[in-house]
Short mmCIF file of C-alpha atoms in Angstrom, two decimals:
data_model
loop_
_atom_site.label_atom_id
_atom_site.label_comp_id
_atom_site.label_asym_id
_atom_site.label_seq_id
_atom_site.Cartn_x
_atom_site.Cartn_y
_atom_site.Cartn_z
CA MET A 1 104.43 115.69 130.29
CA THR A 2 103.58 112.27 131.75
CA LEU A 3 103.80 109.25 129.45
CA ASP A 4 102.39 105.77 129.89
CA PRO A 5 104.85 103.72 132.00
CA VAL A 6 105.27 101.25 129.11
CA ILE A 7 106.46 104.10 126.88
CA SER A 8 108.69 105.58 129.59
CA ASP A 9 110.33 102.19 130.15
CA PHE A 10 110.90 101.83 126.39
CA LEU A 11 112.60 105.23 126.27
CA ALA A 12 114.78 104.37 129.25
CA ARG A 13 115.93 101.14 127.59
CA ALA A 14 116.67 103.10 124.41
CA GLY A 15 118.88 105.57 126.28
CA TRP A 16 116.30 108.34 126.40
CA PRO A 17 115.20 108.57 130.05
CA ASP A 18 113.26 111.69 130.98
CA PRO A 19 113.59 113.64 127.72
CA ALA A 20 111.83 116.93 127.03
CA ILE A 21 108.64 115.95 125.19
CA VAL A 22 106.45 117.94 122.80
CA PRO A 23 103.39 116.30 121.16
CA ILE A 24 103.28 116.53 117.36
CA THR A 25 99.95 117.49 115.81
CA PRO A 26 98.20 114.22 114.91
CA ASP A 27 97.38 113.28 111.34
CA TRP A 28 94.37 111.20 110.24
CA SER A 29 95.99 107.98 111.45
CA PRO A 30 95.60 106.04 114.72
CA ARG A 31 99.25 106.74 115.57
CA HIS A 32 100.60 109.22 118.12
CA PHE A 33 103.82 111.21 117.74
CA TRP A 34 106.09 113.12 120.12
CA ARG A 35 109.24 115.12 119.49
CA LEU A 36 111.93 114.35 122.08
CA ALA A 37 115.02 116.28 123.12
CA ARG A 38 117.80 115.15 125.46
CA ALA A 39 119.98 117.35 127.62
CA ASP A 40 122.94 116.60 125.31
CA GLY A 41 121.08 118.16 122.36
CA ALA A 42 120.05 114.91 120.67
CA ARG A 43 116.59 114.89 119.10
CA ALA A 44 114.26 112.08 118.05
CA VAL A 45 110.64 111.32 117.27
CA LEU A 46 108.63 108.75 119.20
CA ILE A 47 105.85 106.93 117.36
CA HIS A 48 103.18 104.92 119.18
CA ALA A 49 100.85 102.70 117.14
CA PRO A 50 99.05 100.41 119.58
CA MET A 51 96.67 98.86 117.05
CA ALA A 52 97.29 96.69 114.00
CA VAL A 53 95.64 98.95 111.41
CA PRO A 54 96.27 98.44 107.66
CA GLY A 55 98.72 101.02 106.38
CA HIS A 56 100.09 101.95 109.80
CA SER A 57 102.43 99.07 110.66
CA LEU A 58 105.58 100.14 112.49
CA ASP A 59 107.26 96.92 111.35
CA ASP A 60 106.61 97.97 107.75
CA PHE A 61 107.92 101.46 108.51
CA ALA A 62 111.20 100.06 109.86
CA ARG A 63 111.59 97.58 107.00
CA LEU A 64 110.83 100.08 104.24
CA ALA A 65 113.00 102.79 105.81
CA GLN A 66 115.94 100.49 105.15
CA VAL A 67 114.83 99.99 101.54
CA LEU A 68 114.56 103.74 100.92
CA ARG A 69 117.92 104.48 102.52
CA GLY A 70 119.48 101.69 100.49
CA GLY A 71 118.34 103.51 97.35
CA GLY A 72 119.96 106.78 98.39
CA LEU A 73 116.79 108.43 99.70
CA SER A 74 116.36 109.98 103.14
CA ALA A 75 114.16 107.92 105.45
CA PRO A 76 114.48 108.23 109.23
CA ALA A 77 117.11 106.13 110.96
CA ILE A 78 115.58 103.71 113.46
CA PHE A 79 117.05 104.20 116.93
CA ALA A 80 114.92 101.68 118.85
CA GLN A 81 111.90 99.46 118.22
CA GLU A 82 109.56 97.40 120.37
CA PRO A 83 105.99 96.23 119.63
CA GLY A 84 103.85 99.30 118.98
CA LEU A 85 106.74 101.72 119.54
CA LEU A 86 109.43 103.29 117.37
CA LEU A 87 112.10 105.84 118.17
CA VAL A 88 113.36 107.43 114.96
CA GLU A 89 115.44 110.24 113.54
CA ASP A 90 113.83 113.68 113.69
CA PHE A 91 113.58 115.34 110.26
CA GLY A 92 112.50 118.66 111.74
CA ASP A 93 109.46 120.70 110.79
CA THR A 94 110.20 122.24 107.38
CA PRO A 95 107.89 120.58 104.84
CA ILE A 96 108.70 121.15 101.17
CA ASP A 97 105.80 123.57 100.74
CA THR A 98 107.43 126.05 103.14
CA PRO A 99 107.39 129.27 101.07
CA ALA A 100 111.14 129.95 101.29
CA ILE A 101 112.07 126.60 99.71
CA GLU A 102 108.87 125.54 97.91
CA GLY A 103 110.24 125.67 94.37
CA GLU A 104 113.41 123.75 95.17
CA GLY A 105 111.53 121.48 97.55
CA TYR A 106 108.92 120.33 95.06
CA ALA A 107 111.48 119.98 92.26
CA THR A 108 113.66 117.78 94.44
CA ALA A 109 110.64 115.72 95.53
CA ILE A 110 109.81 115.17 91.85
CA ASP A 111 113.40 114.07 91.21
CA ALA A 112 113.20 111.69 94.17
CA LEU A 113 110.31 109.89 92.47
CA ALA A 114 112.68 108.75 89.72
CA VAL A 115 114.68 106.98 92.44
CA LEU A 116 111.66 105.72 94.36
CA ARG A 117 110.07 104.03 91.36
CA VAL A 118 113.06 101.74 90.73
CA LEU A 119 113.24 100.42 94.29
CA PRO A 120 112.48 96.71 94.69
CA THR A 121 108.80 95.91 95.13
CA ASP A 122 109.33 92.62 96.97
CA GLY A 123 106.68 92.18 99.64
CA LEU A 124 104.52 95.09 98.47
CA VAL A 125 100.82 94.49 97.90
CA ALA A 126 99.48 95.31 94.43
CA TYR A 127 97.42 98.51 94.38
CA ARG A 128 94.35 96.74 93.01
CA ASP A 129 94.44 94.30 95.95
CA GLY A 130 95.21 96.80 98.71
CA TYR A 131 93.12 98.63 101.27
CA ILE A 132 93.58 102.03 99.60
CA TYR A 133 91.86 100.91 96.40
CA LYS A 134 89.07 99.36 98.44
CA LYS A 135 88.36 102.78 99.99
CA LEU A 136 86.89 103.80 96.63
CA ALA A 137 83.75 102.09 97.91
CA LEU A 138 83.33 104.96 100.39
CA PHE A 139 82.17 107.09 97.45
CA SER A 140 79.47 104.59 96.48
CA ASP A 141 78.57 101.12 97.72
CA ASP A 142 76.92 100.27 94.40
CA PRO A 143 78.82 97.27 92.92
CA ALA A 144 78.55 98.98 89.54
CA TRP A 145 80.78 101.79 90.85
CA LEU A 146 83.95 99.71 91.02
CA ALA A 147 82.95 97.94 87.82
CA ALA A 148 82.82 101.34 86.11
CA TRP A 149 86.41 102.01 87.16
CA GLU A 150 87.47 98.66 85.75
CA ALA A 151 85.71 99.51 82.47
CA ALA A 152 87.50 102.86 82.32
CA LYS A 153 90.83 101.20 83.03
CA ALA A 154 90.25 98.62 80.31
CA ALA A 155 90.03 101.44 77.75
CA LEU A 156 93.57 102.58 78.61
CA PRO A 157 96.86 101.02 77.53
CA PRO A 158 98.48 98.86 80.23
CA CYS A 159 100.42 100.85 82.81
CA PRO A 160 103.70 99.83 84.46
CA SER A 161 103.47 99.47 88.23
CA VAL A 162 106.31 100.58 90.48
CA PHE A 163 107.27 101.11 94.11
CA ALA A 164 104.78 103.76 95.25
CA HIS A 165 104.82 105.65 98.54
CA MET A 166 100.98 106.02 98.45
CA ASP A 167 100.86 109.23 100.55
CA TYR A 168 103.49 111.33 98.78
CA LYS A 169 102.32 114.78 99.85
CA ALA A 170 104.14 117.88 101.03
CA GLY A 171 103.40 117.21 104.70
CA ASN A 172 105.26 113.90 104.49
CA LEU A 173 108.28 115.40 102.71
CA HIS A 174 110.61 117.51 104.87
CA TRP A 175 113.48 119.67 103.68
CA LEU A 176 116.95 118.61 104.89
CA ALA A 177 119.11 121.46 103.66
CA ALA A 178 122.39 119.97 104.89
CA ARG A 179 122.07 116.93 102.61
CA ALA A 180 122.68 116.65 98.87
CA ASP A 181 120.59 115.96 95.77
CA VAL A 182 117.42 113.91 96.34
CA ALA A 183 118.51 113.13 99.91
CA ARG A 184 117.49 116.71 100.77
CA VAL A 185 113.90 115.45 100.87
CA GLY A 186 113.27 113.58 104.10
CA ILE A 187 110.52 111.07 103.36
CA LEU A 188 108.00 110.08 106.05
CA ASP A 189 104.85 107.95 106.30
CA PHE A 190 105.89 105.37 103.70
CA GLN A 191 104.79 102.28 105.66
CA ALA A 192 101.76 101.76 103.37
CA ALA A 193 103.86 101.54 100.19
CA GLN A 194 102.37 99.45 97.40
CA CYS A 195 103.13 98.38 93.86
CA ALA A 196 101.00 100.90 91.97
CA PRO A 197 100.72 102.69 88.60
CA PHE A 198 103.73 104.94 88.04
CA THR A 199 101.61 108.11 88.11
CA TYR A 200 100.16 107.46 91.58
CA ASP A 201 102.72 109.35 93.67
CA VAL A 202 103.08 112.37 91.39
CA VAL A 203 99.28 112.73 91.44
CA ASN A 204 99.33 112.62 95.26
CA LEU A 205 101.97 115.34 95.33
CA LEU A 206 100.51 117.74 92.76
CA GLU A 207 96.76 117.13 93.16
CA ASP A 208 96.45 117.32 96.95
CA ALA A 209 93.13 119.09 97.56
CA ARG A 210 94.42 120.59 100.80
CA ARG A 211 96.93 122.74 98.92
CA ASN A 212 96.49 125.24 96.11
CA LEU A 213 99.43 125.00 93.73
CA ASP A 214 99.82 127.69 91.11
CA PRO A 215 98.72 126.11 87.77
CA ALA A 216 101.91 127.20 85.99
CA PHE A 217 104.05 125.74 88.79
CA LYS A 218 102.06 122.50 88.74
CA ALA A 219 102.54 122.24 84.97
CA GLN A 220 106.28 122.80 85.42
CA MET A 221 106.50 120.00 87.99
CA LYS A 222 104.47 117.63 85.80
CA GLN A 223 106.86 118.34 82.93
CA ARG A 224 109.85 117.68 85.17
CA PHE A 225 108.39 114.30 86.14
CA TYR A 226 107.56 113.49 82.51
CA ASP A 227 111.05 114.37 81.27
CA ALA A 228 112.61 111.82 83.65
CA LEU A 229 110.38 108.94 82.50
CA PRO A 230 111.62 106.10 80.31
CA ASP A 231 110.77 106.91 76.69
CA ASP A 232 108.30 104.03 76.35
CA TRP A 233 106.31 105.27 79.37
CA LYS A 234 105.88 108.83 78.11
CA PRO A 235 102.94 108.08 75.75
CA LEU A 236 101.05 106.64 78.75
CA PHE A 237 101.56 109.58 81.07
CA ASP A 238 98.69 111.95 80.28
CA ALA A 239 95.92 109.33 80.30
CA TRP A 240 97.18 107.59 83.43
CA TYR A 241 97.75 110.87 85.24
CA VAL A 242 94.12 111.88 84.72
CA PHE A 243 92.85 108.39 85.56
CA MET A 244 94.75 108.21 88.85
CA ALA A 245 93.89 111.83 89.73
CA ALA A 246 90.18 111.13 89.26
CA GLN A 247 90.40 107.94 91.30
CA PHE A 248 92.38 109.71 94.04
CA HIS A 249 89.91 112.59 94.26
CA ALA A 250 86.88 110.26 94.21
CA ARG A 251 88.33 108.20 97.05
CA VAL A 252 89.17 111.23 99.18
CA LEU A 253 85.76 112.77 98.45
CA GLY A 254 84.14 109.57 99.68
CA GLN A 255 86.24 109.73 102.85
CA VAL A 256 85.64 113.37 103.79
CA ARG A 257 82.08 113.97 102.61
CA GLY A 258 79.93 114.37 105.71
CA GLN A 259 82.86 114.55 108.13
CA ALA A 260 82.26 117.25 110.70
CA ASN A 261 85.98 118.03 110.99
CA ALA A 262 86.65 118.29 107.24
CA ALA A 263 88.03 121.63 106.04
CA PRO A 264 85.03 123.62 104.74
CA ASP A 265 86.54 124.18 101.30
CA ILE A 266 87.83 120.67 100.64
CA VAL A 267 84.59 119.06 99.39
CA PRO A 268 83.82 121.82 96.82
CA ARG A 269 87.45 121.73 95.68
CA LEU A 270 87.39 117.95 95.25
CA GLU A 271 84.13 118.17 93.33
CA HIS A 272 85.64 120.84 91.07
CA TYR A 273 88.74 118.73 90.38
CA LEU A 274 86.71 115.61 89.73
CA ALA A 275 84.30 117.37 87.37
CA ALA A 276 87.25 118.57 85.27
CA GLU A 277 88.88 115.13 85.22
CA LEU A 278 85.69 113.36 84.21
CA ARG A 279 85.53 115.39 80.99
CA HIS A 280 88.16 113.04 79.61
CA GLY A 281 86.59 110.47 77.32
CA ALA A 282 88.11 107.38 78.93
CA LEU A 283 86.36 108.25 82.20
CA ALA A 284 82.88 108.28 80.68
CA PRO A 285 81.79 105.20 82.73
CA ILE A 286 82.40 107.19 85.94
CA ARG A 287 80.40 110.31 85.09
CA PRO A 288 76.89 108.98 85.89
CA PHE A 289 77.91 108.24 89.49
CA PHE A 290 79.37 111.71 89.96
CA ASP A 291 76.30 113.34 88.39
CA ALA A 292 74.09 111.36 90.77
CA LEU A 293 76.17 112.58 93.72
CA LEU A 294 75.69 116.21 92.69
CA ARG A 295 71.94 115.71 92.20
CA GLY A 296 71.68 114.06 95.61
#
């Protein structure tokens, strides 16, 4: 495979001239990924992010990888970095939803959240001020839409905000069987971390519309997360779980509705999830917008 000369020169300077190269299936981001192998058996992942796009900064990836590793979590080691390019540790291709390890994988990912949430939030943008929250406007550009969310939030007790990964899904969590405890979960794609409500990441993990989790298993994982919470946070959990799940599903629905490449079942599934979540009384201000969407 032929790479851009700029990338080839970067690899040569990093001690990786002429490696075997396999492209990694792209995600929804503007980044490009390749898996590299050297003749001596060493492996690495090359990341190319040529544009300064919110949530995809390689500088943030490198900085936050150090924060996660400092807390005892597994984030890729950084082998080399230049503008727009990163060479990092390869965590393999066994996500935690791989059938053979799914139960242990999800349970360990839940346990890792108890470590993640106490990491320092210095330099992280507040969720309410970040680009992810602003994507709610993709569902509706009516100014009353975001105002309705603020009204629903005002009806809830205040929620502690913590270090949040913001894309804590199975595809970004890879199983590292040779490691111990929470370090067995190799965490990727954390460069968009924010200071967000403490239920944000567990909602991302358990309410991902691209995966069908068994309801009993999902309930078990929710209970595991709940049991590890500080006692004074536990009374807040149910209401803030539903609130963040509804907001998450509304945002994703706004993003994928009308996309030609969206999975055919994802929009109906998101609508089903959102309809169930909006039955909760605190979310009454949101229901008229969802009803209008269905009528339209």
